[in-house]
């Protein structure tokens, strides 16, 4: 319980600072914060939870973050707020929710739209022609787990399986292998030079090893 409280407290600081930088008093948004925490701590969230958000914020230390870090923070906090394993529009719904909350709080449409755009990019983890300099950072810290040492990657693999436990192994195995093979077919998993140099090779090795596990 203590570890959970520390994660929530740290993320609440990020939340408060991001909204304050947008000119919005965080006290106005207590219900929104409670809603996010409830979503990220929901039943079945074995990986896409507060720990995932905390790891993404920790990974920001690898980057030089420009003055618009608050916008990046909001994109991180909202990017998986809607997560239902049998749906294919989670990122779109998360983006729509973030944009609505920002607009309702009085944030400019340009900032709200930009935040939503960043979240939508996490659907396929491709820049898709985006010129936003925050996009490579968001996408790389979101998938950074792929380049972890195998012992950590293996935990991630098991956590994802638990999130999809509604599916029998035979169906999950097929879908997971297809998704992983799709990742490997891309030219790059990561987009920033730092992550390509440090993690690309190991991430591909991890993914290939997971594919072998499910096919074995």
Tab-separated table of C-alpha atoms in Angstrom:
chain	number	residue	atom	x	y	z
A	1	UNK	CA	0.000	0.000	0.000
A	2	UNK	CA	2.830	2.432	0.835
A	3	UNK	CA	4.359	2.014	-2.629
A	4	UNK	CA	0.985	2.729	-4.240
A	5	UNK	CA	0.571	5.902	-2.161
A	6	UNK	CA	4.009	7.146	-3.221
A	7	UNK	CA	3.187	6.578	-6.892
A	8	UNK	CA	-0.088	8.429	-6.559
A	9	UNK	CA	1.516	11.306	-4.663
A	10	UNK	CA	4.250	11.701	-7.277
A	11	UNK	CA	1.783	11.623	-10.137
A	12	UNK	CA	-0.473	14.096	-8.332
A	13	UNK	CA	2.429	16.549	-8.252
A	14	UNK	CA	2.856	16.119	-12.012
A	15	UNK	CA	-0.891	16.596	-12.455
A	16	UNK	CA	-1.031	19.759	-10.326
A	17	UNK	CA	2.009	21.326	-11.981
A	18	UNK	CA	0.756	20.586	-15.481
A	19	UNK	CA	-2.645	22.167	-14.890
A	20	UNK	CA	-1.162	25.126	-13.031
A	21	UNK	CA	1.156	25.777	-16.000
A	22	UNK	CA	-1.944	25.848	-18.201
A	23	UNK	CA	-3.395	28.532	-15.961
A	24	UNK	CA	-5.907	26.234	-14.266
A	25	UNK	CA	-6.119	25.871	-10.483
A	26	UNK	CA	-5.741	22.132	-9.725
A	27	UNK	CA	-8.335	22.454	-6.934
A	28	UNK	CA	-10.973	22.829	-9.640
A	29	UNK	CA	-10.095	19.421	-11.049
A	30	UNK	CA	-10.201	17.136	-8.026
A	31	UNK	CA	-13.037	15.064	-9.565
A	32	UNK	CA	-11.002	14.593	-12.747
A	33	UNK	CA	-7.987	13.435	-10.760
A	34	UNK	CA	-10.119	10.996	-8.782
A	35	UNK	CA	-11.551	9.711	-12.050
A	36	UNK	CA	-8.069	9.080	-13.492
A	37	UNK	CA	-6.887	7.263	-10.387
A	38	UNK	CA	-9.994	5.096	-10.402
A	39	UNK	CA	-9.423	4.179	-14.036
A	40	UNK	CA	-5.720	3.391	-13.688
A	41	UNK	CA	-6.313	1.290	-10.568
A	42	UNK	CA	-9.262	-0.601	-12.003
A	43	UNK	CA	-9.625	-4.357	-11.904
A	44	UNK	CA	-7.467	-6.014	-14.527
A	45	UNK	CA	-4.919	-3.226	-14.879
A	46	UNK	CA	-1.850	-5.418	-14.462
A	47	UNK	CA	0.415	-3.226	-16.608
A	48	UNK	CA	-1.441	-0.128	-17.823
A	49	UNK	CA	-1.674	1.333	-14.344
A	50	UNK	CA	-0.132	4.044	-12.171
A	51	UNK	CA	3.190	2.229	-12.193
A	52	UNK	CA	3.323	2.535	-15.982
A	53	UNK	CA	2.725	6.277	-15.723
A	54	UNK	CA	5.409	6.616	-13.075
A	55	UNK	CA	7.898	4.747	-15.245
A	56	UNK	CA	7.144	7.074	-18.146
A	57	UNK	CA	7.791	10.162	-16.031
A	58	UNK	CA	11.022	8.646	-14.740
A	59	UNK	CA	12.083	8.001	-18.333
A	60	UNK	CA	11.684	11.701	-19.165
A	61	UNK	CA	15.005	12.179	-17.382
A	62	UNK	CA	16.609	10.711	-20.524
A	63	UNK	CA	15.463	13.708	-22.568
A	64	UNK	CA	15.910	17.425	-22.695
A	65	UNK	CA	12.320	18.519	-22.232
A	66	UNK	CA	11.402	21.948	-23.614
A	67	UNK	CA	9.210	24.513	-21.947
A	68	UNK	CA	6.022	22.709	-23.024
A	69	UNK	CA	6.645	19.797	-20.668
A	70	UNK	CA	3.260	20.410	-18.950
A	71	UNK	CA	1.490	19.481	-22.172
A	72	UNK	CA	3.581	16.322	-22.411
A	73	UNK	CA	2.721	15.518	-18.798
A	74	UNK	CA	-0.996	15.761	-19.521
A	75	UNK	CA	-0.610	13.544	-22.575
A	76	UNK	CA	1.141	10.935	-20.424
A	77	UNK	CA	-1.458	11.112	-17.673
A	78	UNK	CA	-4.390	10.703	-20.048
A	79	UNK	CA	-2.943	8.413	-22.728
A	80	UNK	CA	-4.234	5.129	-21.230
A	81	UNK	CA	-7.062	6.440	-19.084
A	82	UNK	CA	-9.511	4.463	-21.218
A	83	UNK	CA	-8.272	0.894	-21.570
A	84	UNK	CA	-10.647	-1.933	-22.435
A	85	UNK	CA	-8.857	-4.951	-23.866
A	86	UNK	CA	-11.570	-5.942	-26.354
A	87	UNK	CA	-11.870	-2.454	-27.883
A	88	UNK	CA	-9.724	-0.920	-30.611
A	89	UNK	CA	-10.549	2.726	-29.932
A	90	UNK	CA	-9.031	3.171	-26.475
A	91	UNK	CA	-6.519	5.784	-27.594
A	92	UNK	CA	-9.166	7.739	-29.492
A	93	UNK	CA	-11.474	7.721	-26.488
A	94	UNK	CA	-8.639	8.712	-24.153
A	95	UNK	CA	-7.702	11.551	-26.498
A	96	UNK	CA	-11.306	12.753	-26.703
A	97	UNK	CA	-11.606	12.711	-22.908
A	98	UNK	CA	-8.387	14.663	-22.440
A	99	UNK	CA	-9.427	17.251	-25.016
A	100	UNK	CA	-12.848	17.654	-23.402
A	101	UNK	CA	-11.395	18.089	-19.911
A	102	UNK	CA	-8.895	20.670	-21.160
A	103	UNK	CA	-11.518	22.657	-23.036
A	104	UNK	CA	-13.951	22.555	-20.120
A	105	UNK	CA	-11.177	23.897	-17.868
A	106	UNK	CA	-10.661	26.852	-20.196
A	107	UNK	CA	-7.427	25.737	-21.847
A	108	UNK	CA	-6.991	26.995	-25.400
A	109	UNK	CA	-8.314	24.808	-28.220
A	110	UNK	CA	-4.827	24.629	-29.744
A	111	UNK	CA	-3.321	23.140	-26.571
A	112	UNK	CA	-6.274	20.806	-26.070
A	113	UNK	CA	-6.106	19.633	-29.675
A	114	UNK	CA	-2.353	19.142	-29.528
A	115	UNK	CA	-2.662	17.019	-26.389
A	116	UNK	CA	-5.311	14.866	-28.051
A	117	UNK	CA	-3.149	14.510	-31.159
A	118	UNK	CA	-0.209	13.225	-29.115
A	119	UNK	CA	-2.384	10.663	-27.358
A	120	UNK	CA	-3.803	9.424	-30.648
A	121	UNK	CA	-0.276	8.720	-31.898
A	122	UNK	CA	0.116	6.072	-29.188
A	123	UNK	CA	-2.429	3.944	-31.053
A	124	UNK	CA	0.116	2.761	-33.630
A	125	UNK	CA	3.291	4.263	-32.138
A	126	UNK	CA	4.171	5.849	-35.454
A	127	UNK	CA	4.833	9.527	-35.992
A	128	UNK	CA	2.455	9.438	-38.988
A	129	UNK	CA	3.934	12.648	-40.335
A	130	UNK	CA	3.558	14.504	-37.044
A	131	UNK	CA	5.965	17.418	-36.711
A	132	UNK	CA	5.337	17.802	-32.986
A	133	UNK	CA	8.694	17.605	-31.221
A	134	UNK	CA	7.012	16.021	-28.199
A	135	UNK	CA	5.733	13.058	-30.224
A	136	UNK	CA	8.993	11.031	-30.365
A	137	UNK	CA	9.460	11.519	-26.624
A	138	UNK	CA	5.948	10.379	-25.726
A	139	UNK	CA	6.075	7.346	-27.999
A	140	UNK	CA	9.514	6.267	-26.814
A	141	UNK	CA	8.850	6.519	-23.083
A	142	UNK	CA	5.569	4.671	-23.611
A	143	UNK	CA	7.322	1.706	-25.260
A	144	UNK	CA	10.578	1.965	-23.355
A	145	UNK	CA	9.761	-1.249	-21.471
A	146	UNK	CA	10.483	-3.172	-24.684
A	147	UNK	CA	14.177	-2.372	-24.346
A	148	UNK	CA	14.460	-3.503	-20.727
A	149	UNK	CA	16.606	-6.414	-19.548
A	150	UNK	CA	14.825	-9.706	-20.174
A	151	UNK	CA	13.852	-10.263	-16.528
A	152	UNK	CA	11.893	-7.001	-16.570
A	153	UNK	CA	10.500	-7.612	-20.044
A	154	UNK	CA	9.318	-11.042	-18.948
A	155	UNK	CA	7.337	-9.454	-16.100
A	156	UNK	CA	5.789	-7.050	-18.611
A	157	UNK	CA	4.913	-9.997	-20.874
A	158	UNK	CA	3.139	-11.735	-18.005
A	159	UNK	CA	1.323	-8.554	-16.975
A	160	UNK	CA	-0.033	-8.068	-20.493
A	161	UNK	CA	-1.218	-11.669	-20.524
A	162	UNK	CA	-3.098	-11.062	-17.262
A	163	UNK	CA	-4.793	-8.022	-18.769
A	164	UNK	CA	-6.025	-10.222	-21.610
A	165	UNK	CA	-7.013	-13.119	-19.384
A	166	UNK	CA	-10.563	-13.058	-20.757
A	167	UNK	CA	-9.125	-14.750	-23.849
A	168	UNK	CA	-8.138	-18.411	-23.856
A	169	UNK	CA	-4.454	-19.072	-24.433
A	170	UNK	CA	-4.920	-20.369	-27.969
A	171	UNK	CA	-6.572	-17.107	-29.059
A	172	UNK	CA	-4.266	-14.862	-27.073
A	173	UNK	CA	-1.168	-16.592	-28.440
A	174	UNK	CA	-2.287	-16.039	-32.026
A	175	UNK	CA	-3.184	-12.389	-31.530
A	176	UNK	CA	-0.111	-11.548	-29.502
A	177	UNK	CA	2.267	-13.110	-32.012
A	178	UNK	CA	0.622	-11.208	-34.854
A	179	UNK	CA	0.930	-7.933	-32.939
A	180	UNK	CA	4.579	-8.552	-32.112
A	181	UNK	CA	5.442	-9.547	-35.661
A	182	UNK	CA	3.812	-6.341	-36.856
A	183	UNK	CA	6.091	-4.381	-34.536
A	184	UNK	CA	9.190	-6.103	-35.873
A	185	UNK	CA	8.222	-5.357	-39.470
A	186	UNK	CA	8.512	-1.636	-38.790
A	187	UNK	CA	11.737	0.111	-39.676
A	188	UNK	CA	12.167	1.336	-36.102
A	189	UNK	CA	10.510	0.674	-32.756
A	190	UNK	CA	11.828	3.933	-31.339
A	191	UNK	CA	12.029	7.414	-32.796
A	192	UNK	CA	14.577	9.397	-30.795
A	193	UNK	CA	18.298	8.872	-31.488
A	194	UNK	CA	18.979	8.173	-27.812
A	195	UNK	CA	16.457	5.335	-27.618
A	196	UNK	CA	17.394	3.907	-30.995
A	197	UNK	CA	21.027	3.689	-29.908
A	198	UNK	CA	20.340	2.363	-26.421
A	199	UNK	CA	17.291	0.150	-26.740
A	200	UNK	CA	16.392	-0.717	-30.350
A	201	UNK	CA	18.530	-3.846	-30.637
A	202	UNK	CA	17.605	-5.262	-27.246
A	203	UNK	CA	13.909	-4.481	-27.777
A	204	UNK	CA	13.910	-6.469	-31.003
A	205	UNK	CA	15.673	-9.342	-29.285
A	206	UNK	CA	13.084	-9.306	-26.492
A	207	UNK	CA	10.183	-9.273	-28.919
A	208	UNK	CA	11.663	-12.130	-30.935
A	209	UNK	CA	12.141	-14.078	-27.719
A	210	UNK	CA	8.523	-13.513	-26.713
A	211	UNK	CA	7.327	-14.655	-30.122
A	212	UNK	CA	9.380	-17.807	-29.709
A	213	UNK	CA	7.835	-18.318	-26.259
A	214	UNK	CA	4.269	-18.175	-27.567
A	215	UNK	CA	5.053	-20.258	-30.646
A	216	UNK	CA	6.895	-22.888	-28.604
